Amino acid sequence: MEINLAGVLPEALLIDLPEIDVQHEEIFRRIESLKAACFGSGPAPLEGFQSLLDYLKHHFATEEQVALEAAADFVDHAKVHRENLHALRRALGEVRHGKRDVHSFLRYAEYWFERHINEEDKPFAASVRACRLKSSTAPQLVVSLQA
Ligand SMILES: [Fe+2]
Ligand SMILES: [Fe+2]
């Protein structure tokens, strides 16, 4: 049986920055795929978990780049990302050493990510849009080279 993982990001979690929404979709798709792969009693695909963390790191860097380009403040958001990556790496280490099961890791990752989109990424998207609007409507500085 083939599992259709298309469209796993609920509409309520869209933040209206297409380059970020597409990555959020990919993160949820990977979590759903890992849940399916861990169903049953076979060995857990730990490389898939590491790949999820690598993709998260890439995603956080993308958000930082979007903020930088829009000149939006990102200091507190970056700190939240760093703390999350640290917590997920520690949790994955616990999975590797048999101190935490894969389902617990996935529940934690999914819960954290949904909460993060609602509480941090949505305000971040609003501030990026506001900064973009401000820079597009700011009067252009005209420098005359004539004396
Ligand atoms: Fe995000
Ligand atoms: Fe974020």
Coordinates of C-alpha atoms and ligand atoms in Angstrom, one line a residue:
M1 CA 0.0 0.0 0.0
E2 CA 1.4 3.4 -1.0
I3 CA 1.0 6.2 1.5
N4 CA 0.2 9.6 0.1
L5 CA 2.2 12.2 2.0
A6 CA 1.4 15.1 -0.3
G7 CA -0.2 18.1 1.4
V8 CA 0.5 17.3 5.0
L9 CA 0.9 20.9 6.1
P10 CA -2.5 22.1 7.5
E11 CA -3.7 25.4 5.9
A12 CA -3.8 27.0 9.4
L13 CA 0.0 26.6 9.6
L14 CA 0.7 28.5 6.4
I15 CA 2.7 31.7 7.1
D16 CA 2.4 33.2 3.6
L17 CA 6.1 33.3 2.8
P18 CA 6.1 30.7 0.0
E19 CA 9.8 29.8 0.3
I20 CA 9.3 29.0 4.0
D21 CA 5.9 27.3 3.6
V22 CA 7.4 24.8 1.2
Q23 CA 10.1 23.9 3.7
H24 CA 7.5 23.6 6.5
E25 CA 5.6 21.2 4.3
E26 CA 8.8 19.2 3.7
I27 CA 9.5 19.0 7.4
F28 CA 6.0 17.6 8.2
R29 CA 6.3 15.3 5.2
R30 CA 9.6 13.9 6.7
I31 CA 8.1 13.5 10.1
E32 CA 5.1 11.6 8.6
S33 CA 7.4 9.5 6.6
L34 CA 9.5 8.6 9.7
K35 CA 6.3 7.7 11.6
A36 CA 5.3 5.3 8.8
A37 CA 8.8 3.8 8.6
C38 CA 8.8 3.3 12.4
F39 CA 5.5 1.5 12.4
G40 CA 5.9 -2.1 13.4
S41 CA 8.8 -3.8 15.2
G42 CA 11.7 -3.5 12.6
P43 CA 14.8 -1.4 13.3
A44 CA 14.2 2.3 13.3
P45 CA 15.8 4.2 10.3
L46 CA 18.1 6.4 12.4
E47 CA 19.7 7.9 9.3
G48 CA 16.2 9.4 8.5
F49 CA 16.2 11.1 11.9
Q50 CA 19.6 12.6 11.3
S51 CA 18.5 13.7 7.8
L52 CA 15.5 15.4 9.5
L53 CA 17.8 17.3 11.8
D54 CA 20.1 18.3 8.9
Y55 CA 17.0 19.6 7.0
L56 CA 15.9 21.5 10.1
K57 CA 19.3 23.2 10.3
H58 CA 19.0 24.1 6.6
H59 CA 15.5 25.5 7.2
F60 CA 16.5 27.6 10.2
A61 CA 19.4 29.1 8.1
T62 CA 16.8 29.9 5.3
E63 CA 14.6 31.8 7.8
E64 CA 17.7 33.7 9.0
Q65 CA 18.7 34.6 5.4
V66 CA 15.1 35.8 4.7
A67 CA 15.2 38.0 7.8
L68 CA 18.7 39.3 6.9
E69 CA 17.5 40.2 3.3
A70 CA 14.4 42.0 4.7
A71 CA 16.5 43.7 7.5
A72 CA 14.1 42.1 10.1
D73 CA 15.2 41.4 13.7
F74 CA 16.0 37.8 14.2
V75 CA 18.1 37.6 17.4
D76 CA 15.5 36.0 19.6
H77 CA 14.2 33.7 16.9
A78 CA 17.7 32.5 16.1
K79 CA 18.2 31.7 19.8
V80 CA 15.0 29.6 19.8
H81 CA 16.3 27.7 16.7
R82 CA 19.6 27.0 18.3
E83 CA 18.0 25.7 21.5
N84 CA 15.6 23.5 19.5
L85 CA 18.5 21.9 17.5
H86 CA 20.4 21.3 20.7
A87 CA 17.3 19.7 22.3
L88 CA 16.6 17.5 19.3
R89 CA 20.3 16.4 18.9
R90 CA 20.2 15.4 22.6
A91 CA 16.9 13.6 22.1
L92 CA 18.3 11.7 19.1
G93 CA 21.4 10.7 21.1
E94 CA 19.0 9.3 23.7
V95 CA 17.2 7.3 20.9
R96 CA 20.6 6.0 19.7
H97 CA 21.4 4.8 23.3
G98 CA 18.1 3.2 23.9
K99 CA 17.0 5.8 26.5
R100 CA 14.1 7.2 24.4
D101 CA 11.9 5.5 21.8
V102 CA 11.5 6.8 18.3
H103 CA 7.8 7.6 18.7
S104 CA 8.5 9.8 21.7
F105 CA 11.2 11.7 19.6
L106 CA 8.7 12.2 16.7
R107 CA 5.9 13.3 19.0
Y108 CA 8.2 15.8 20.6
A109 CA 9.5 17.1 17.2
E110 CA 6.0 17.4 15.7
Y111 CA 4.6 19.2 18.7
W112 CA 7.5 21.6 19.0
F113 CA 7.4 22.4 15.3
E114 CA 3.7 23.1 15.1
R115 CA 3.9 25.3 18.2
H116 CA 7.0 27.1 16.8
I117 CA 5.2 27.9 13.5
N118 CA 2.2 29.4 15.4
E119 CA 4.1 31.3 18.1
E120 CA 7.4 32.3 16.4
D121 CA 7.3 31.8 12.6
K122 CA 3.9 33.6 12.1
P123 CA 5.1 36.8 13.8
F124 CA 8.4 36.5 12.0
A125 CA 6.6 36.3 8.6
A126 CA 4.5 39.4 9.6
S127 CA 7.7 41.4 10.5
V128 CA 9.4 40.3 7.2
R129 CA 6.3 41.5 5.2
A130 CA 6.3 44.8 7.1
C131 CA 10.0 45.3 6.5
R132 CA 9.6 44.5 2.8
L133 CA 6.7 46.9 2.5
K134 CA 8.6 49.7 4.3
S135 CA 11.6 49.3 2.1
S136 CA 9.4 49.3 -1.1
T137 CA 7.6 52.5 -0.1
A138 CA 10.6 54.4 1.4
P139 CA 11.5 57.5 -0.6
Q140 CA 14.5 56.8 -2.8
L141 CA 17.6 58.8 -2.0
V142 CA 18.7 60.7 -5.0
V143 CA 22.4 61.8 -5.0
S144 CA 23.3 64.5 -7.4
L145 CA 26.8 64.5 -8.7
Q146 CA 26.4 68.0 -10.1
A147 CA 27.9 70.8 -8.1
Ligands
FE1 FE 10.1 27.6 10.3
FE2 FE 11.5 29.5 12.9

